Amino acid sequence: MNQVNPLHIGGLLLVIIMFLFFKLGEVKSELGEVKSEFLVSEALAVDLKALKSIYVDKKKVKNRIEKILRTTSIKTAALSLNHKKKFIKISSKSMDSRVLNTLMGKVLNDSFNITTLKIKRLNDTKASLEMEIQW
């Protein structure tokens, strides 16, 4: 009775091996989930970096706005610019609708963080504008 039965040892090893295979399957599925979450996080980080490079650089945004405002058709409008620490405010009491259309086309086709945009129609050919672009 003092001897250990080899069938008991074999059975115990078989149970341990089955338990390890079961745990290995769980770990593999968990690894797959973590990998997919990592890929999602990585894609989000790349998107955020691209957005940061577009919107955060104050100097770039300011230069692009000034380039748009230097256009000859927009330069004729009486636009008032108010530079603040976190944004630039562009406003006009009365401007031609074609100039407004040109300005909006250029501003909306570029990537600016527009926080406020108010356009009020004064008559058939005139409108007032108030716009804030944040950087």
CSV table of N, CA and C in Angstrom, one decimal:
chain,number,residue,atom,x,y,z
A,1,MET,N,0.8,-1.2,0.0
A,1,MET,CA,0.0,0.0,0.0
A,1,MET,C,0.9,1.3,0.0
A,2,ASN,N,2.1,1.1,0.3
A,2,ASN,CA,3.0,2.3,0.4
A,2,ASN,C,3.4,2.7,-1.0
A,3,GLN,N,3.2,1.9,-2.0
A,3,GLN,CA,3.6,2.2,-3.4
A,3,GLN,C,2.5,3.0,-4.1
A,4,VAL,N,2.9,4.0,-4.9
A,4,VAL,CA,2.0,4.8,-5.6
A,4,VAL,C,1.6,4.1,-6.9
A,5,ASN,N,0.4,4.0,-7.2
A,5,ASN,CA,-0.1,3.3,-8.4
A,5,ASN,C,0.3,4.2,-9.6
A,6,PRO,N,0.9,3.6,-10.6
A,6,PRO,CA,1.3,4.4,-11.8
A,6,PRO,C,0.1,4.9,-12.6
A,7,LEU,N,-1.1,4.2,-12.5
A,7,LEU,CA,-2.3,4.7,-13.1
A,7,LEU,C,-2.8,6.0,-12.5
A,8,HIS,N,-2.6,6.1,-11.2
A,8,HIS,CA,-3.0,7.4,-10.5
A,8,HIS,C,-2.1,8.5,-11.0
A,9,ILE,N,-0.8,8.3,-11.1
A,9,ILE,CA,0.1,9.3,-11.6
A,9,ILE,C,-0.3,9.7,-13.0
A,10,GLY,N,-0.5,8.7,-13.9
A,10,GLY,CA,-0.9,9.0,-15.3
A,10,GLY,C,-2.2,9.7,-15.3
A,11,GLY,N,-3.2,9.4,-14.5
A,11,GLY,CA,-4.4,10.1,-14.5
A,11,GLY,C,-4.3,11.5,-14.0
A,12,LEU,N,-3.4,11.7,-13.0
A,12,LEU,CA,-3.2,13.1,-12.5
A,12,LEU,C,-2.5,13.9,-13.6
A,13,LEU,N,-1.5,13.3,-14.3
A,13,LEU,CA,-0.8,14.1,-15.3
A,13,LEU,C,-1.8,14.4,-16.5
A,14,LEU,N,-2.7,13.5,-16.8
A,14,LEU,CA,-3.7,13.7,-17.8
A,14,LEU,C,-4.7,14.9,-17.4
A,15,VAL,N,-5.1,14.9,-16.2
A,15,VAL,CA,-6.0,16.0,-15.7
A,15,VAL,C,-5.2,17.3,-15.7
A,16,ILE,N,-4.0,17.3,-15.3
A,16,ILE,CA,-3.2,18.6,-15.3
A,16,ILE,C,-3.0,19.1,-16.7
A,17,ILE,N,-2.7,18.2,-17.7
A,17,ILE,CA,-2.5,18.6,-19.1
A,17,ILE,C,-3.8,19.1,-19.7
A,18,MET,N,-5.0,18.5,-19.4
A,18,MET,CA,-6.3,19.0,-19.8
A,18,MET,C,-6.6,20.4,-19.2
A,19,PHE,N,-6.2,20.6,-18.0
A,19,PHE,CA,-6.4,21.9,-17.3
A,19,PHE,C,-5.6,22.9,-18.0
A,20,LEU,N,-4.3,22.6,-18.3
A,20,LEU,CA,-3.4,23.6,-18.9
A,20,LEU,C,-3.9,23.9,-20.3
A,21,PHE,N,-4.4,23.0,-21.1
A,21,PHE,CA,-4.9,23.2,-22.4
A,21,PHE,C,-6.2,24.2,-22.3
A,22,PHE,N,-7.0,23.9,-21.4
A,22,PHE,CA,-8.2,24.8,-21.2
A,22,PHE,C,-7.7,26.2,-20.8
A,23,LYS,N,-6.8,26.4,-19.9
A,23,LYS,CA,-6.3,27.7,-19.6
A,23,LYS,C,-5.6,28.3,-20.8
A,24,LEU,N,-4.9,27.6,-21.6
A,24,LEU,CA,-4.2,28.1,-22.7
A,24,LEU,C,-5.2,28.7,-23.7
A,25,GLY,N,-6.3,28.0,-23.9
A,25,GLY,CA,-7.4,28.5,-24.8
A,25,GLY,C,-7.9,29.8,-24.3
A,26,GLU,N,-8.1,29.9,-23.0
A,26,GLU,CA,-8.6,31.2,-22.4
A,26,GLU,C,-7.7,32.3,-22.6
A,27,VAL,N,-6.4,32.0,-22.4
A,27,VAL,CA,-5.3,33.0,-22.6
A,27,VAL,C,-5.2,33.5,-24.0
A,28,LYS,N,-5.4,32.5,-25.0
A,28,LYS,CA,-5.3,32.9,-26.4
A,28,LYS,C,-6.5,33.8,-26.7
A,29,SER,N,-7.7,33.5,-26.3
A,29,SER,CA,-8.8,34.4,-26.6
A,29,SER,C,-8.7,35.8,-25.9
A,30,GLU,N,-8.1,35.8,-24.7
A,30,GLU,CA,-7.9,37.1,-24.1
A,30,GLU,C,-6.8,37.9,-24.8
A,31,LEU,N,-5.8,37.2,-25.3
A,31,LEU,CA,-4.8,37.9,-26.1
A,31,LEU,C,-5.4,38.5,-27.4
A,32,GLY,N,-6.2,37.7,-28.0
A,32,GLY,CA,-6.9,38.2,-29.2
A,32,GLY,C,-7.7,39.5,-29.0
A,33,GLU,N,-8.4,39.5,-27.8
A,33,GLU,CA,-9.2,40.7,-27.5
A,33,GLU,C,-8.3,41.9,-27.2
A,34,VAL,N,-7.2,41.7,-26.5
A,34,VAL,CA,-6.3,42.7,-26.1
A,34,VAL,C,-5.6,43.3,-27.4
A,35,LYS,N,-5.3,42.4,-28.3
A,35,LYS,CA,-4.7,42.8,-29.6
A,35,LYS,C,-5.6,43.7,-30.4
A,36,SER,N,-6.9,43.3,-30.5
A,36,SER,CA,-7.9,44.1,-31.2
A,36,SER,C,-8.1,45.5,-30.5
A,37,GLU,N,-8.1,45.5,-29.2
A,37,GLU,CA,-8.2,46.8,-28.5
A,37,GLU,C,-7.0,47.6,-28.7
A,38,PHE,N,-5.8,47.0,-28.8
A,38,PHE,CA,-4.6,47.8,-29.1
A,38,PHE,C,-4.6,48.4,-30.5
A,39,LEU,N,-5.1,47.6,-31.5
A,39,LEU,CA,-5.2,48.1,-32.8
A,39,LEU,C,-6.2,49.3,-32.9
A,40,VAL,N,-7.3,49.3,-32.2
A,40,VAL,CA,-8.2,50.4,-32.2
A,40,VAL,C,-7.6,51.6,-31.5
A,41,SER,N,-6.9,51.4,-30.4
A,41,SER,CA,-6.2,52.5,-29.7
A,41,SER,C,-5.1,53.1,-30.6
A,42,GLU,N,-4.4,52.3,-31.3
A,42,GLU,CA,-3.4,52.8,-32.2
A,42,GLU,C,-3.9,53.6,-33.3
A,43,ALA,N,-5.0,53.2,-33.9
A,43,ALA,CA,-5.7,53.9,-35.0
A,43,ALA,C,-6.2,55.3,-34.4
A,44,LEU,N,-6.7,55.3,-33.2
A,44,LEU,CA,-7.2,56.5,-32.6
A,44,LEU,C,-6.1,57.4,-32.3
A,45,ALA,N,-4.9,56.9,-31.9
A,45,ALA,CA,-3.8,57.8,-31.6
A,45,ALA,C,-3.3,58.4,-32.9
A,46,VAL,N,-3.2,57.7,-34.0
A,46,VAL,CA,-2.8,58.2,-35.3
A,46,VAL,C,-3.7,59.3,-35.7
A,47,ASP,N,-5.1,59.1,-35.6
A,47,ASP,CA,-6.0,60.1,-35.9
A,47,ASP,C,-5.9,61.4,-35.0
A,48,LEU,N,-5.7,61.2,-33.8
A,48,LEU,CA,-5.5,62.3,-32.9
A,48,LEU,C,-4.2,63.1,-33.2
A,49,LYS,N,-3.2,62.4,-33.5
A,49,LYS,CA,-2.0,63.1,-33.9
A,49,LYS,C,-2.1,64.0,-35.1
A,50,ALA,N,-2.9,63.4,-36.1
A,50,ALA,CA,-3.1,64.1,-37.3
A,50,ALA,C,-4.0,65.4,-37.1
A,51,LEU,N,-5.0,65.2,-36.3
A,51,LEU,CA,-5.9,66.4,-35.9
A,51,LEU,C,-5.1,67.4,-35.1
A,52,LYS,N,-4.2,67.0,-34.2
A,52,LYS,CA,-3.5,67.9,-33.4
A,52,LYS,C,-2.5,68.7,-34.3
A,53,SER,N,-1.9,68.1,-35.3
A,53,SER,CA,-1.0,68.8,-36.2
A,53,SER,C,-1.8,69.8,-37.0
A,54,ILE,N,-3.0,69.6,-37.3
A,54,ILE,CA,-3.8,70.5,-38.1
A,54,ILE,C,-4.3,71.7,-37.3
A,55,TYR,N,-4.9,71.4,-36.1
A,55,TYR,CA,-5.6,72.4,-35.3
A,55,TYR,C,-4.8,73.1,-34.3
A,56,VAL,N,-3.8,72.6,-33.8
A,56,VAL,CA,-3.1,73.1,-32.6
A,56,VAL,C,-2.1,74.2,-32.9
A,57,ASP,N,-1.4,74.1,-34.1
A,57,ASP,CA,-0.4,75.1,-34.4
A,57,ASP,C,-0.9,76.5,-34.7
A,58,LYS,N,-0.8,77.4,-33.7
A,58,LYS,CA,-1.4,78.7,-33.8
A,58,LYS,C,-0.8,79.5,-35.0
A,59,LYS,N,0.5,79.3,-35.2
A,59,LYS,CA,1.2,80.0,-36.3
A,59,LYS,C,0.7,79.6,-37.7
A,60,LYS,N,0.5,78.3,-37.9
A,60,LYS,CA,0.0,77.8,-39.1
A,60,LYS,C,-1.4,78.3,-39.4
A,61,VAL,N,-2.3,78.2,-38.4
A,61,VAL,CA,-3.7,78.6,-38.6
A,61,VAL,C,-3.7,80.1,-38.9
A,62,LYS,N,-2.9,80.9,-38.2
A,62,LYS,CA,-2.9,82.3,-38.4
A,62,LYS,C,-2.4,82.7,-39.8
A,63,ASN,N,-1.4,82.0,-40.3
A,63,ASN,CA,-0.9,82.2,-41.6
A,63,ASN,C,-1.9,81.8,-42.7
A,64,ARG,N,-2.6,80.7,-42.5
A,64,ARG,CA,-3.6,80.3,-43.5
A,64,ARG,C,-4.8,81.3,-43.5
A,65,ILE,N,-5.2,81.8,-42.3
A,65,ILE,CA,-6.2,82.8,-42.3
A,65,ILE,C,-5.8,84.1,-43.0
A,66,GLU,N,-4.6,84.5,-42.7
A,66,GLU,CA,-4.1,85.8,-43.3
A,66,GLU,C,-4.0,85.6,-44.8
A,67,LYS,N,-3.6,84.4,-45.3
A,67,LYS,CA,-3.5,84.2,-46.7
A,67,LYS,C,-4.8,84.3,-47.4
A,68,ILE,N,-5.8,83.7,-46.7
A,68,ILE,CA,-7.2,83.8,-47.3
A,68,ILE,C,-7.7,85.2,-47.3
A,69,LEU,N,-7.4,86.0,-46.2
A,69,LEU,CA,-7.9,87.4,-46.2
A,69,LEU,C,-7.1,88.3,-47.1
A,70,ARG,N,-5.9,87.9,-47.6
A,70,ARG,CA,-5.1,88.7,-48.5
A,70,ARG,C,-5.6,88.6,-50.0
A,71,THR,N,-6.5,87.6,-50.2
A,71,THR,CA,-7.1,87.4,-51.5
A,71,THR,C,-7.7,88.8,-52.0
A,72,THR,N,-7.5,89.1,-53.2
A,72,THR,CA,-8.0,90.4,-53.7
A,72,THR,C,-9.5,90.6,-53.6
A,73,SER,N,-10.2,89.6,-53.9
A,73,SER,CA,-11.7,89.8,-53.8
A,73,SER,C,-12.1,89.9,-52.3
A,74,ILE,N,-11.5,89.3,-51.4
A,74,ILE,CA,-11.8,89.4,-50.0
A,74,ILE,C,-11.2,90.7,-49.4
A,75,LYS,N,-10.1,91.1,-49.9
A,75,LYS,CA,-9.4,92.3,-49.3
A,75,LYS,C,-10.3,93.6,-49.5
A,76,THR,N,-11.2,93.6,-50.5
A,76,THR,CA,-12.0,94.8,-50.8
A,76,THR,C,-13.1,94.9,-49.7
A,77,ALA,N,-13.5,93.9,-49.1
A,77,ALA,CA,-14.5,93.9,-48.0
A,77,ALA,C,-14.0,94.6,-46.8
A,78,ALA,N,-14.8,95.3,-46.1
A,78,ALA,CA,-14.4,95.9,-44.8
A,78,ALA,C,-14.5,95.0,-43.7
A,79,LEU,N,-13.5,94.1,-43.5
A,79,LEU,CA,-13.5,93.1,-42.5
A,79,LEU,C,-12.7,93.6,-41.3
A,80,SER,N,-13.2,93.4,-40.1
A,80,SER,CA,-12.4,93.8,-38.9
A,80,SER,C,-11.9,92.5,-38.3
A,81,LEU,N,-10.7,92.5,-37.9
A,81,LEU,CA,-10.0,91.4,-37.3
A,81,LEU,C,-9.7,91.7,-35.9
A,82,ASN,N,-10.0,90.8,-35.0
A,82,ASN,CA,-9.7,90.9,-33.6
A,82,ASN,C,-8.9,89.7,-33.2
A,83,HIS,N,-7.6,89.9,-33.0
A,83,HIS,CA,-6.7,88.8,-32.5
A,83,HIS,C,-6.7,88.6,-31.0
A,84,LYS,N,-7.1,87.5,-30.5
A,84,LYS,CA,-7.1,87.2,-29.1
A,84,LYS,C,-6.0,86.1,-28.9
A,85,LYS,N,-5.9,85.7,-27.6
A,85,LYS,CA,-4.9,84.7,-27.3
A,85,LYS,C,-5.3,83.3,-27.8
A,86,LYS,N,-6.6,83.0,-27.8
A,86,LYS,CA,-7.0,81.7,-28.2
A,86,LYS,C,-7.8,81.6,-29.5
A,87,PHE,N,-8.2,82.8,-30.0
A,87,PHE,CA,-8.9,82.8,-31.2
A,87,PHE,C,-8.8,84.1,-32.0
A,88,ILE,N,-9.3,84.1,-33.2
A,88,ILE,CA,-9.3,85.3,-34.0
A,88,ILE,C,-10.8,85.5,-34.4
A,89,LYS,N,-11.2,86.7,-34.3
A,89,LYS,CA,-12.6,87.1,-34.6
A,89,LYS,C,-12.6,87.9,-35.8
A,90,ILE,N,-13.4,87.5,-36.8
A,90,ILE,CA,-13.5,88.2,-38.1
A,90,ILE,C,-15.0,88.6,-38.2
A,91,SER,N,-15.1,89.9,-38.4
A,91,SER,CA,-16.5,90.4,-38.5
A,91,SER,C,-16.6,91.6,-39.5
A,92,SER,N,-17.8,91.7,-40.0
A,92,SER,CA,-18.1,92.8,-40.9
A,92,SER,C,-19.6,93.2,-40.7
A,93,LYS,N,-19.8,94.5,-40.7
A,93,LYS,CA,-21.2,95.0,-40.6
A,93,LYS,C,-22.0,94.8,-41.8
A,94,SER,N,-21.3,95.0,-43.0
A,94,SER,CA,-22.0,94.9,-44.3
A,94,SER,C,-21.0,94.5,-45.3
A,95,MET,N,-21.2,93.4,-46.0
A,95,MET,CA,-20.3,93.0,-47.1
A,95,MET,C,-21.1,92.4,-48.2
A,96,ASP,N,-20.5,92.4,-49.4
A,96,ASP,CA,-21.2,91.9,-50.6
A,96,ASP,C,-21.4,90.4,-50.5
A,97,SER,N,-22.5,89.9,-51.0
A,97,SER,CA,-22.7,88.5,-50.9
A,97,SER,C,-21.7,87.6,-51.7
A,98,ARG,N,-21.2,88.2,-52.8
A,98,ARG,CA,-20.2,87.4,-53.6
A,98,ARG,C,-18.9,87.3,-52.8
A,99,VAL,N,-18.5,88.3,-52.1
A,99,VAL,CA,-17.3,88.3,-51.3
A,99,VAL,C,-17.5,87.3,-50.1
A,100,LEU,N,-18.7,87.4,-49.5
A,100,LEU,CA,-19.0,86.5,-48.4
A,100,LEU,C,-19.0,85.0,-48.9
A,101,ASN,N,-19.5,84.8,-50.1
A,101,ASN,CA,-19.5,83.4,-50.7
A,101,ASN,C,-18.1,83.0,-50.9
A,102,THR,N,-17.2,83.8,-51.4
A,102,THR,CA,-15.8,83.5,-51.6
A,102,THR,C,-15.1,83.2,-50.3
A,103,LEU,N,-15.3,84.0,-49.3
A,103,LEU,CA,-14.7,83.8,-48.0
A,103,LEU,C,-15.2,82.5,-47.4
A,104,MET,N,-16.4,82.3,-47.4
A,104,MET,CA,-17.0,81.0,-46.8
A,104,MET,C,-16.5,79.8,-47.6
A,105,GLY,N,-16.4,79.9,-48.9
A,105,GLY,CA,-15.8,78.8,-49.6
A,105,GLY,C,-14.4,78.4,-49.2
A,106,LYS,N,-13.6,79.5,-49.1
A,106,LYS,CA,-12.2,79.2,-48.7
A,106,LYS,C,-12.0,78.8,-47.3
A,107,VAL,N,-12.8,79.4,-46.4
A,107,VAL,CA,-12.7,79.0,-44.9
A,107,VAL,C,-13.2,77.6,-44.7
A,108,LEU,N,-14.4,77.3,-45.3
A,108,LEU,CA,-15.0,76.0,-45.0
A,108,LEU,C,-14.3,74.8,-45.7
A,109,ASN,N,-13.5,75.1,-46.8
A,109,ASN,CA,-12.8,74.1,-47.5
A,109,ASN,C,-11.4,73.8,-46.8
A,110,ASP,N,-11.0,74.7,-45.9
A,110,ASP,CA,-9.8,74.5,-45.1
A,110,ASP,C,-10.2,73.9,-43.8
A,111,SER,N,-9.2,73.4,-43.0
A,111,SER,CA,-9.5,72.8,-41.8
A,111,SER,C,-9.2,73.8,-40.6
A,112,PHE,N,-10.3,74.5,-40.3
A,112,PHE,CA,-10.2,75.4,-39.2
A,112,PHE,C,-11.2,75.0,-38.1
A,113,ASN,N,-11.0,75.4,-36.8
A,113,ASN,CA,-11.9,75.1,-35.7
A,113,ASN,C,-12.7,76.3,-35.6
A,114,ILE,N,-13.9,76.3,-36.3
A,114,ILE,CA,-14.8,77.5,-36.2
A,114,ILE,C,-15.7,77.3,-35.0
A,115,THR,N,-15.6,78.2,-34.1
A,115,THR,CA,-16.4,78.1,-32.9
A,115,THR,C,-17.7,78.9,-33.0
A,116,THR,N,-17.7,80.0,-33.7
A,116,THR,CA,-18.9,80.8,-33.9
A,116,THR,C,-19.0,81.3,-35.3
A,117,LEU,N,-20.1,81.1,-35.9
A,117,LEU,CA,-20.4,81.6,-37.3
A,117,LEU,C,-21.8,82.2,-37.3
A,118,LYS,N,-21.9,83.5,-37.5
A,118,LYS,CA,-23.2,84.1,-37.6
A,118,LYS,C,-23.2,85.0,-38.9
A,119,ILE,N,-24.1,84.6,-39.8
A,119,ILE,CA,-24.3,85.4,-41.0
A,119,ILE,C,-25.7,85.9,-41.0
A,120,LYS,N,-25.9,87.2,-41.2
A,120,LYS,CA,-27.3,87.7,-41.3
A,120,LYS,C,-27.4,88.5,-42.6
A,121,ARG,N,-28.5,88.1,-43.3
A,121,ARG,CA,-28.8,88.8,-44.5
A,121,ARG,C,-29.4,90.1,-44.3
A,122,LEU,N,-28.8,91.1,-44.9
A,122,LEU,CA,-29.3,92.5,-44.7
A,122,LEU,C,-30.2,92.9,-45.9
A,123,ASN,N,-29.8,92.6,-47.1
A,123,ASN,CA,-30.7,92.7,-48.3
A,123,ASN,C,-30.3,91.7,-49.3
A,124,ASP,N,-30.7,91.9,-50.6
A,124,ASP,CA,-30.3,90.9,-51.6
A,124,ASP,C,-28.8,90.8,-51.9
A,125,THR,N,-28.1,91.8,-51.7
A,125,THR,CA,-26.7,91.8,-52.0
A,125,THR,C,-25.8,92.0,-50.9
A,126,LYS,N,-26.3,92.3,-49.7
A,126,LYS,CA,-25.4,92.6,-48.5
A,126,LYS,C,-25.8,91.6,-47.4
A,127,ALA,N,-24.7,91.3,-46.6
A,127,ALA,CA,-24.9,90.5,-45.4
A,127,ALA,C,-23.9,90.9,-44.4
A,128,SER,N,-24.2,90.6,-43.1
A,128,SER,CA,-23.2,90.8,-42.0
A,128,SER,C,-22.6,89.5,-41.6
A,129,LEU,N,-21.4,89.6,-41.1
A,129,LEU,CA,-20.7,88.3,-40.7
A,129,LEU,C,-20.0,88.5,-39.4
A,130,GLU,N,-20.1,87.4,-38.6
A,130,GLU,CA,-19.3,87.3,-37.3
A,130,GLU,C,-18.8,85.9,-37.2
A,131,MET,N,-17.5,85.7,-37.1
A,131,MET,CA,-16.9,84.4,-37.1
A,131,MET,C,-15.8,84.4,-36.1
A,132,GLU,N,-15.7,83.3,-35.4
A,132,GLU,CA,-14.5,83.1,-34.5
A,132,GLU,C,-13.8,81.8,-34.9
A,133,ILE,N,-12.5,81.9,-35.1
A,133,ILE,CA,-11.7,80.7,-35.4
A,133,ILE,C,-10.8,80.5,-34.3
A,134,GLN,N,-10.8,79.3,-33.7
A,134,GLN,CA,-10.0,79.0,-32.5
A,134,GLN,C,-8.8,78.2,-32.9
A,135,TRP,N,-7.7,78.4,-32.2
A,135,TRP,CA,-6.5,77.6,-32.4
A,135,TRP,C,-6.0,77.0,-31.2
